Amino acid sequence: MLNRLGFPSIGEHRRFVAAIVADTVGSGLFMPITLLYFLAMTDLSLVQIGTALSVSALLSMPASFVIGTMVDRFGPRRMMLVGNLLQAAGMAAYIWADSLLAVALWTALLNLGRQSFWGSFGNVVTAISAPGEREVWFGFLQAVRNLGFSVGGVLAGVALQIGTDTAYVSVVVVNAATFVLAFVLLLDVPDHRVAHDEDAPVEGWGVVLRDRAYLRLVVGQFGFVVGMMVLNFALPVYVAETIDLPGWVVGAIFTLNTALVGLGQGLVVRRMTGQVRGRMMGLAQLVFAAGYLMFVAAGFLPVWLAIVVMLAGAAVYTGGELVGGPVFSATAAEAAPAHLRGRYLGLFQLSWGIGGAVTPIAFTWLLAHGQTSLWWVLTVVALASAAYLRTLPRVLPAAALRVTDRAEPVPASD
């Protein structure tokens, strides 16, 4: 049963939803100021910070394979619990991180926790939702996450305005505490582990890696991930450093993004009902591209008008997230066999790991080499991804299904 915003009734899943809220409030507090935090609290340059974040992502990337196996073996809830503890430890250690190596190592630990938590997340959502409702549930939880991010974004804007070391350290402490709270809430969540037939043949990563159609989905997801990383790693620096807008604009952009997703995600999913998933994935990239062009325009305008255009561009950019997020997640979950879903979604999660490795250093390098270079590159990536994703329904049946519909896949020529 859906409410007027297009969201499901959470019923017995309240503690799981509350844990997601706790996790994302803290993350929303720190994400907008990640680069700015290290600029203020260390002697590292912007490029050095970007390098440290990319190195940490590379160090933790292989963990996706291990985590996927552990989710299938031990169940997603246990791995989410482990993820919360690792994230709490990694975040707390940032208080003492003062070198490139320290930032890279502690961020690697934080990434391991994030991979463990979000690598298990899709398994739980798939278990608590029925076919034909997956976009609704993934969209709802994306909205919940973004409402949590919006609260954190407001507090991040306050911290930026204060700008003292104490304000920055407080952000880290609060974020670490929210991971601990999420851990406590998840203790009573049922462990949605898939039963295994002891007589069935043993299957592992070989099956997953030979699934060429699913690999194509992972490649397509990477283009979406690149777009999603813009909010965290490009916009704060572009706004506050490159075009020198007031610091509060960074917090306003995050708050606008998260509020739009929180209030509009269910309505957008409802609007997409009946549309082919693969086409919606491609549309998301086109919407991203429109937002990038607005960010370019803002850099050549007077301050007051640049603020207006940046906020409008952020709203357009958010449309890409609204369209693509639930569809990618639902497709990835339904395209995976239940007994190997941990491994399949671990591979799917790898696209986020690769994006986390590539984008910090790539974005900071491009921002350091021209005001508009980053946005032109991202526009080309978005357009190429849109063209690629429109071909996905031809090879992956789950991508040919219609949004929130249990109908048969549409013909490839449709």
Short mmCIF file of C-alpha atoms in Angstrom, two decimals:
data_model
loop_
_atom_site.label_atom_id
_atom_site.label_comp_id
_atom_site.label_asym_id
_atom_site.label_seq_id
_atom_site.Cartn_x
_atom_site.Cartn_y
_atom_site.Cartn_z
CA MET A 1 0.00 0.00 0.00
CA LEU A 2 1.37 3.43 -1.02
CA ASN A 3 0.76 6.84 0.51
CA ARG A 4 0.19 10.08 -1.40
CA LEU A 5 3.93 10.58 -1.93
CA GLY A 6 4.17 7.14 -3.56
CA PHE A 7 5.96 5.51 -0.61
CA PRO A 8 5.19 2.11 0.97
CA SER A 9 4.03 1.45 4.52
CA ILE A 10 7.15 0.58 6.54
CA GLY A 11 5.31 -1.52 9.16
CA GLU A 12 7.71 -3.97 10.82
CA HIS A 13 10.73 -2.44 9.11
CA ARG A 14 10.83 0.72 11.26
CA ARG A 15 14.17 -0.02 12.95
CA PHE A 16 15.84 -0.72 9.62
CA VAL A 17 14.54 2.57 8.23
CA ALA A 18 15.61 4.39 11.42
CA ALA A 19 19.12 2.96 11.07
CA ILE A 20 19.33 4.31 7.54
CA VAL A 21 18.26 7.74 8.81
CA ALA A 22 20.91 7.71 11.55
CA ASP A 23 23.62 6.65 9.13
CA THR A 24 22.77 9.31 6.58
CA VAL A 25 22.36 12.27 8.95
CA GLY A 26 25.99 11.85 9.97
CA SER A 27 27.19 11.24 6.43
CA GLY A 28 25.24 14.25 5.18
CA LEU A 29 26.99 16.33 7.80
CA PHE A 30 30.49 15.35 6.70
CA MET A 31 30.22 14.74 2.95
CA PRO A 32 29.73 18.38 1.92
CA ILE A 33 32.89 19.43 3.74
CA THR A 34 35.15 16.40 3.12
CA LEU A 35 37.71 18.24 1.00
CA LEU A 36 37.27 21.48 2.90
CA TYR A 37 37.81 19.67 6.22
CA PHE A 38 41.21 18.37 5.18
CA LEU A 39 42.15 21.72 3.65
CA ALA A 40 41.43 23.36 6.99
CA MET A 41 42.80 20.70 9.36
CA THR A 42 45.93 19.56 7.49
CA ASP A 43 48.75 21.12 5.45
CA LEU A 44 47.82 19.08 2.37
CA SER A 45 47.01 20.73 -0.95
CA LEU A 46 43.76 20.12 -2.81
CA VAL A 47 45.43 17.74 -5.27
CA GLN A 48 47.16 15.86 -2.43
CA ILE A 49 43.84 15.39 -0.67
CA GLY A 50 42.25 14.17 -3.87
CA THR A 51 45.15 11.75 -4.31
CA ALA A 52 44.77 10.43 -0.75
CA LEU A 53 41.06 9.80 -1.26
CA SER A 54 41.69 8.04 -4.56
CA VAL A 55 44.49 5.88 -3.11
CA SER A 56 42.20 4.85 -0.24
CA ALA A 57 39.51 3.82 -2.70
CA LEU A 58 42.02 1.72 -4.65
CA LEU A 59 43.22 0.03 -1.45
CA SER A 60 39.70 -0.93 -0.39
CA MET A 61 38.29 -1.78 -3.83
CA PRO A 62 39.14 -5.53 -3.81
CA ALA A 63 37.11 -5.87 -0.61
CA SER A 64 33.90 -5.85 -2.68
CA PHE A 65 34.61 -9.46 -3.71
CA VAL A 66 35.22 -10.60 -0.13
CA ILE A 67 32.21 -8.72 1.23
CA GLY A 68 29.89 -10.16 -1.42
CA THR A 69 30.93 -13.68 -0.44
CA MET A 70 30.49 -12.91 3.26
CA VAL A 71 26.99 -11.48 2.69
CA ASP A 72 25.93 -14.73 0.98
CA ARG A 73 27.49 -16.78 3.79
CA PHE A 74 26.71 -14.82 6.97
CA GLY A 75 23.69 -12.77 5.94
CA PRO A 76 23.34 -9.05 5.14
CA ARG A 77 22.42 -7.85 8.64
CA ARG A 78 25.67 -9.03 10.21
CA MET A 79 27.68 -7.35 7.48
CA MET A 80 25.76 -4.11 7.95
CA LEU A 81 26.62 -4.23 11.66
CA VAL A 82 30.31 -4.73 10.86
CA GLY A 83 30.11 -1.87 8.38
CA ASN A 84 28.78 0.54 10.99
CA LEU A 85 31.58 -0.25 13.43
CA LEU A 86 34.28 0.16 10.78
CA GLN A 87 32.82 3.49 9.66
CA ALA A 88 32.66 4.76 13.25
CA ALA A 89 36.32 3.87 13.80
CA GLY A 90 37.50 5.35 10.51
CA MET A 91 35.60 8.60 11.01
CA ALA A 92 36.84 9.07 14.59
CA ALA A 93 40.43 8.57 13.40
CA TYR A 94 40.11 11.59 11.10
CA ILE A 95 40.61 13.79 14.15
CA TRP A 96 44.28 12.73 14.21
CA ALA A 97 44.86 12.38 10.46
CA ASP A 98 47.45 15.00 9.47
CA SER A 99 49.37 13.47 6.55
CA LEU A 100 48.59 12.09 3.10
CA LEU A 101 49.28 8.53 4.31
CA ALA A 102 47.08 8.88 7.39
CA VAL A 103 44.20 10.33 5.40
CA ALA A 104 44.51 7.51 2.84
CA LEU A 105 44.65 4.71 5.43
CA TRP A 106 41.78 5.91 7.61
CA THR A 107 39.65 6.63 4.57
CA ALA A 108 40.37 3.10 3.37
CA LEU A 109 38.98 1.77 6.66
CA LEU A 110 35.95 4.04 6.27
CA ASN A 111 35.49 2.76 2.71
CA LEU A 112 35.58 -0.85 3.92
CA GLY A 113 32.80 -0.07 6.35
CA ARG A 114 30.80 1.73 3.70
CA GLN A 115 31.21 -1.18 1.27
CA SER A 116 30.13 -3.66 3.93
CA PHE A 117 27.06 -1.61 4.86
CA TRP A 118 25.85 -0.65 1.40
CA GLY A 119 26.95 -3.94 -0.16
CA SER A 120 24.42 -5.58 2.17
CA PHE A 121 21.73 -2.93 1.86
CA GLY A 122 20.34 -4.13 -1.49
CA ASN A 123 19.96 -7.68 -0.20
CA VAL A 124 17.79 -6.51 2.70
CA VAL A 125 15.66 -4.26 0.50
CA THR A 126 15.11 -7.06 -1.99
CA ALA A 127 14.10 -9.41 0.82
CA ILE A 128 11.49 -7.04 2.32
CA SER A 129 9.91 -6.04 -1.02
CA ALA A 130 8.03 -7.98 -3.70
CA PRO A 131 8.67 -8.02 -7.48
CA GLY A 132 6.97 -5.02 -9.01
CA GLU A 133 7.61 -2.99 -5.85
CA ARG A 134 11.40 -2.80 -5.92
CA GLU A 135 11.65 0.70 -7.44
CA VAL A 136 9.13 1.88 -4.85
CA TRP A 137 11.17 0.54 -1.94
CA PHE A 138 14.56 1.57 -3.31
CA GLY A 139 13.10 4.99 -4.10
CA PHE A 140 11.59 5.31 -0.64
CA LEU A 141 14.85 4.44 1.10
CA GLN A 142 16.75 6.76 -1.21
CA ALA A 143 14.33 9.50 -0.14
CA VAL A 144 14.87 8.60 3.53
CA ARG A 145 18.62 8.74 3.01
CA ASN A 146 18.39 12.12 1.37
CA LEU A 147 16.21 13.58 4.09
CA GLY A 148 18.92 12.47 6.49
CA PHE A 149 21.51 14.07 4.23
CA SER A 150 19.48 17.29 4.20
CA VAL A 151 19.57 17.56 7.99
CA GLY A 152 23.30 16.92 7.89
CA GLY A 153 23.69 19.43 5.05
CA VAL A 154 22.12 22.20 7.11
CA LEU A 155 24.50 21.48 9.98
CA ALA A 156 27.42 21.33 7.52
CA GLY A 157 26.52 24.83 6.30
CA VAL A 158 26.59 26.05 9.89
CA ALA A 159 30.00 24.46 10.43
CA LEU A 160 31.34 26.11 7.27
CA GLN A 161 30.08 29.50 8.37
CA ILE A 162 31.72 29.09 11.80
CA GLY A 163 34.87 27.78 10.14
CA THR A 164 36.82 27.02 13.34
CA ASP A 165 38.81 23.88 14.11
CA THR A 166 36.33 23.06 16.87
CA ALA A 167 33.44 23.22 14.41
CA TYR A 168 35.19 20.85 12.01
CA VAL A 169 36.11 18.38 14.78
CA SER A 170 32.52 18.45 16.05
CA VAL A 171 31.33 17.38 12.62
CA VAL A 172 33.60 14.32 12.75
CA VAL A 173 32.53 13.39 16.29
CA VAL A 174 28.82 13.63 15.47
CA ASN A 175 29.24 11.55 12.31
CA ALA A 176 31.07 8.80 14.23
CA ALA A 177 28.29 8.79 16.83
CA THR A 178 25.58 8.32 14.19
CA PHE A 179 27.31 5.16 12.94
CA VAL A 180 27.22 3.78 16.50
CA LEU A 181 23.50 4.64 16.75
CA ALA A 182 22.80 2.86 13.45
CA PHE A 183 24.63 -0.21 14.81
CA VAL A 184 22.38 -0.29 17.88
CA LEU A 185 19.21 0.05 15.79
CA LEU A 186 20.21 -2.79 13.48
CA LEU A 187 20.74 -5.25 16.33
CA ASP A 188 17.04 -6.16 16.35
CA VAL A 189 16.55 -6.25 12.57
CA PRO A 190 15.82 -9.78 11.21
CA ASP A 191 18.67 -11.46 9.35
CA HIS A 192 17.33 -11.94 5.81
CA ARG A 193 19.63 -14.77 4.86
CA VAL A 194 18.79 -16.92 1.82
CA ALA A 195 18.50 -20.64 2.58
CA HIS A 196 20.90 -22.82 0.60
CA ASP A 197 20.23 -26.30 -0.71
CA GLU A 198 23.01 -28.51 0.62
CA ASP A 199 22.72 -30.79 -2.41
CA ALA A 200 23.03 -27.95 -4.93
CA PRO A 201 26.35 -27.52 -6.76
CA VAL A 202 28.73 -25.00 -5.24
CA GLU A 203 28.73 -21.74 -7.17
CA GLY A 204 30.86 -18.69 -6.62
CA TRP A 205 32.45 -15.72 -8.29
CA GLY A 206 33.10 -17.62 -11.51
CA VAL A 207 29.37 -17.66 -12.24
CA VAL A 208 29.07 -13.95 -11.53
CA LEU A 209 32.06 -12.89 -13.61
CA ARG A 210 30.90 -14.95 -16.60
CA ASP A 211 27.53 -13.19 -16.64
CA ARG A 212 28.27 -10.77 -19.47
CA ALA A 213 24.86 -9.14 -19.42
CA TYR A 214 25.24 -8.23 -15.76
CA LEU A 215 28.76 -6.94 -16.40
CA ARG A 216 27.27 -4.58 -18.95
CA LEU A 217 24.91 -3.28 -16.27
CA VAL A 218 27.88 -2.65 -13.97
CA VAL A 219 29.66 -0.71 -16.73
CA GLY A 220 26.52 1.34 -17.34
CA GLN A 221 26.17 1.99 -13.62
CA PHE A 222 29.69 3.42 -13.54
CA GLY A 223 28.60 6.35 -15.74
CA PHE A 224 25.79 7.05 -13.27
CA VAL A 225 28.23 6.82 -10.34
CA VAL A 226 30.49 9.44 -11.94
CA GLY A 227 27.53 11.79 -12.04
CA MET A 228 26.56 11.04 -8.46
CA MET A 229 30.10 11.81 -7.23
CA VAL A 230 29.79 15.39 -8.51
CA LEU A 231 27.74 16.44 -5.51
CA ASN A 232 30.35 15.32 -2.98
CA PHE A 233 33.68 15.95 -4.68
CA ALA A 234 33.17 18.65 -7.32
CA LEU A 235 30.43 21.08 -6.37
CA PRO A 236 31.77 22.12 -2.93
CA VAL A 237 35.18 23.06 -4.35
CA TYR A 238 33.73 24.58 -7.54
CA VAL A 239 31.31 26.76 -5.56
CA ALA A 240 33.54 27.83 -2.68
CA GLU A 241 36.95 27.93 -4.38
CA THR A 242 36.69 28.07 -8.19
CA ILE A 243 33.91 30.66 -8.63
CA ASP A 244 34.18 32.03 -5.06
CA LEU A 245 30.55 32.00 -3.97
CA PRO A 246 29.62 32.30 -0.25
CA GLY A 247 30.21 29.16 1.82
CA TRP A 248 26.55 28.83 2.73
CA VAL A 249 25.74 28.05 -0.91
CA VAL A 250 27.45 24.64 -0.52
CA GLY A 251 25.13 23.72 2.32
CA ALA A 252 22.15 25.13 0.42
CA ILE A 253 22.91 22.95 -2.62
CA PHE A 254 23.13 19.81 -0.48
CA THR A 255 19.97 20.72 1.38
CA LEU A 256 18.11 21.40 -1.87
CA ASN A 257 19.29 18.13 -3.37
CA THR A 258 18.32 16.04 -0.40
CA ALA A 259 14.98 17.80 0.12
CA LEU A 260 14.01 17.28 -3.51
CA VAL A 261 14.88 13.60 -3.33
CA GLY A 262 13.17 13.21 0.03
CA LEU A 263 9.92 14.80 -1.12
CA GLY A 264 9.96 13.95 -4.80
CA GLN A 265 11.44 10.46 -5.17
CA GLY A 266 8.16 8.59 -4.70
CA LEU A 267 6.35 10.90 -7.10
CA VAL A 268 9.04 10.44 -9.76
CA VAL A 269 8.91 6.64 -9.43
CA ARG A 270 5.13 6.81 -9.81
CA ARG A 271 5.59 9.02 -12.89
CA MET A 272 8.03 6.50 -14.40
CA THR A 273 5.64 3.57 -13.91
CA GLY A 274 5.31 1.65 -17.16
CA GLN A 275 8.49 3.07 -18.71
CA VAL A 276 11.29 0.72 -19.78
CA ARG A 277 14.03 0.64 -17.16
CA GLY A 278 16.93 0.88 -19.61
CA ARG A 279 15.47 4.02 -21.18
CA MET A 280 15.04 5.65 -17.77
CA MET A 281 18.70 4.93 -17.01
CA GLY A 282 19.69 6.75 -20.19
CA LEU A 283 17.34 9.65 -19.41
CA ALA A 284 19.04 10.12 -16.04
CA GLN A 285 22.33 10.80 -17.83
CA LEU A 286 20.75 13.38 -20.12
CA VAL A 287 19.34 15.21 -17.11
CA PHE A 288 22.80 15.20 -15.48
CA ALA A 289 24.24 16.77 -18.64
CA ALA A 290 21.69 19.60 -18.53
CA GLY A 291 22.71 20.34 -14.94
CA TYR A 292 26.42 20.46 -15.87
CA LEU A 293 25.76 23.09 -18.55
CA MET A 294 23.99 25.25 -15.98
CA PHE A 295 27.01 25.00 -13.66
CA VAL A 296 29.21 26.23 -16.51
CA ALA A 297 26.93 29.23 -17.07
CA ALA A 298 26.98 30.16 -13.36
CA GLY A 299 30.74 30.71 -13.49
CA PHE A 300 30.34 33.70 -15.83
CA LEU A 301 27.57 35.54 -13.97
CA PRO A 302 27.45 38.15 -11.17
CA VAL A 303 27.45 36.64 -7.68
CA TRP A 304 23.72 37.00 -6.95
CA LEU A 305 22.73 35.57 -10.33
CA ALA A 306 25.38 32.85 -10.14
CA ILE A 307 23.84 31.70 -6.84
CA VAL A 308 20.39 31.49 -8.44
CA VAL A 309 21.70 29.54 -11.45
CA MET A 310 23.77 27.18 -9.27
CA LEU A 311 20.71 26.36 -7.17
CA ALA A 312 18.58 25.88 -10.28
CA GLY A 313 21.30 23.71 -11.82
CA ALA A 314 21.45 21.66 -8.62
CA ALA A 315 17.69 21.06 -8.90
CA VAL A 316 18.06 19.88 -12.51
CA TYR A 317 21.05 17.71 -11.57
CA THR A 318 18.99 16.16 -8.78
CA GLY A 319 16.46 15.10 -11.41
CA GLY A 320 19.06 12.70 -12.78
CA GLU A 321 19.41 11.12 -9.36
CA LEU A 322 15.64 10.87 -8.96
CA VAL A 323 15.25 9.08 -12.29
CA GLY A 324 18.28 6.80 -12.21
CA GLY A 325 18.79 5.76 -8.58
CA PRO A 326 15.79 3.47 -7.94
CA VAL A 327 15.87 1.98 -11.44
CA PHE A 328 19.55 0.99 -11.32
CA SER A 329 19.14 -0.51 -7.83
CA ALA A 330 15.99 -2.47 -8.67
CA THR A 331 17.47 -3.79 -11.91
CA ALA A 332 20.69 -4.89 -10.21
CA ALA A 333 18.80 -6.72 -7.46
CA GLU A 334 16.32 -8.51 -9.73
CA ALA A 335 18.95 -9.50 -12.31
CA ALA A 336 20.83 -11.48 -9.62
CA PRO A 337 19.90 -15.04 -8.54
CA ALA A 338 18.84 -15.09 -4.88
CA HIS A 339 21.54 -17.50 -3.64
CA LEU A 340 24.32 -15.37 -5.20
CA ARG A 341 22.79 -11.95 -4.68
CA GLY A 342 25.48 -10.91 -2.21
CA ARG A 343 28.19 -11.54 -4.78
CA TYR A 344 26.23 -9.98 -7.64
CA LEU A 345 25.44 -6.85 -5.67
CA GLY A 346 29.04 -6.81 -4.42
CA LEU A 347 30.13 -6.59 -8.06
CA PHE A 348 27.52 -3.92 -8.67
CA GLN A 349 28.82 -2.03 -5.63
CA LEU A 350 32.31 -2.20 -7.16
CA SER A 351 31.26 0.51 -9.61
CA TRP A 352 30.93 2.84 -6.61
CA GLY A 353 34.38 1.78 -5.42
CA ILE A 354 35.92 2.50 -8.81
CA GLY A 355 34.08 5.81 -8.94
CA GLY A 356 35.40 6.68 -5.49
CA ALA A 357 38.92 5.88 -6.66
CA VAL A 358 38.82 7.78 -9.93
CA THR A 359 36.66 10.82 -9.32
CA PRO A 360 38.38 12.62 -6.40
CA ILE A 361 41.72 12.91 -8.15
CA ALA A 362 40.15 13.39 -11.60
CA PHE A 363 37.74 16.08 -10.42
CA THR A 364 40.34 17.99 -8.40
CA TRP A 365 42.85 17.81 -11.27
CA LEU A 366 40.30 19.12 -13.77
CA LEU A 367 39.18 21.87 -11.39
CA ALA A 368 42.81 22.92 -10.97
CA HIS A 369 43.25 23.15 -14.76
CA GLY A 370 40.41 25.38 -15.84
CA GLN A 371 37.08 26.68 -14.63
CA THR A 372 34.97 24.73 -17.14
CA SER A 373 37.14 21.72 -18.03
CA LEU A 374 35.45 19.40 -15.55
CA TRP A 375 31.93 20.17 -16.77
CA TRP A 376 32.72 19.61 -20.44
CA VAL A 377 34.32 16.24 -19.66
CA LEU A 378 31.36 15.22 -17.51
CA THR A 379 28.92 16.26 -20.23
CA VAL A 380 30.67 14.00 -22.75
CA VAL A 381 30.65 11.12 -20.24
CA ALA A 382 26.92 11.61 -19.58
CA LEU A 383 25.97 11.67 -23.26
CA ALA A 384 28.06 8.58 -24.03
CA SER A 385 26.53 6.77 -21.06
CA ALA A 386 23.01 7.67 -22.17
CA ALA A 387 23.61 6.14 -25.59
CA TYR A 388 25.15 3.01 -24.06
CA LEU A 389 22.35 2.44 -21.53
CA ARG A 390 19.61 2.53 -24.15
CA THR A 391 21.08 -0.70 -25.59
CA LEU A 392 21.04 -2.54 -22.26
CA PRO A 393 17.49 -3.99 -22.53
CA ARG A 394 18.61 -5.99 -25.57
CA VAL A 395 20.89 -8.18 -23.45
CA LEU A 396 19.58 -7.92 -19.86
CA PRO A 397 15.94 -8.94 -19.32
CA ALA A 398 15.69 -7.10 -15.99
CA ALA A 399 16.57 -3.84 -17.78
CA ALA A 400 13.82 -4.47 -20.33
CA LEU A 401 11.11 -4.68 -17.67
CA ARG A 402 8.92 -1.66 -17.06
CA VAL A 403 9.25 0.38 -13.87
CA THR A 404 7.09 -0.93 -10.96
CA ASP A 405 5.46 -3.46 -13.26
CA ARG A 406 5.49 -7.26 -13.25
CA ALA A 407 4.99 -7.44 -17.00
CA GLU A 408 7.16 -9.38 -19.40
CA PRO A 409 10.22 -7.63 -20.89
CA VAL A 410 9.51 -5.46 -23.92
CA PRO A 411 10.88 -6.62 -27.27
CA ALA A 412 14.35 -5.32 -28.07
CA SER A 413 13.03 -3.49 -31.12
CA ASP A 414 10.30 -1.68 -29.17
#
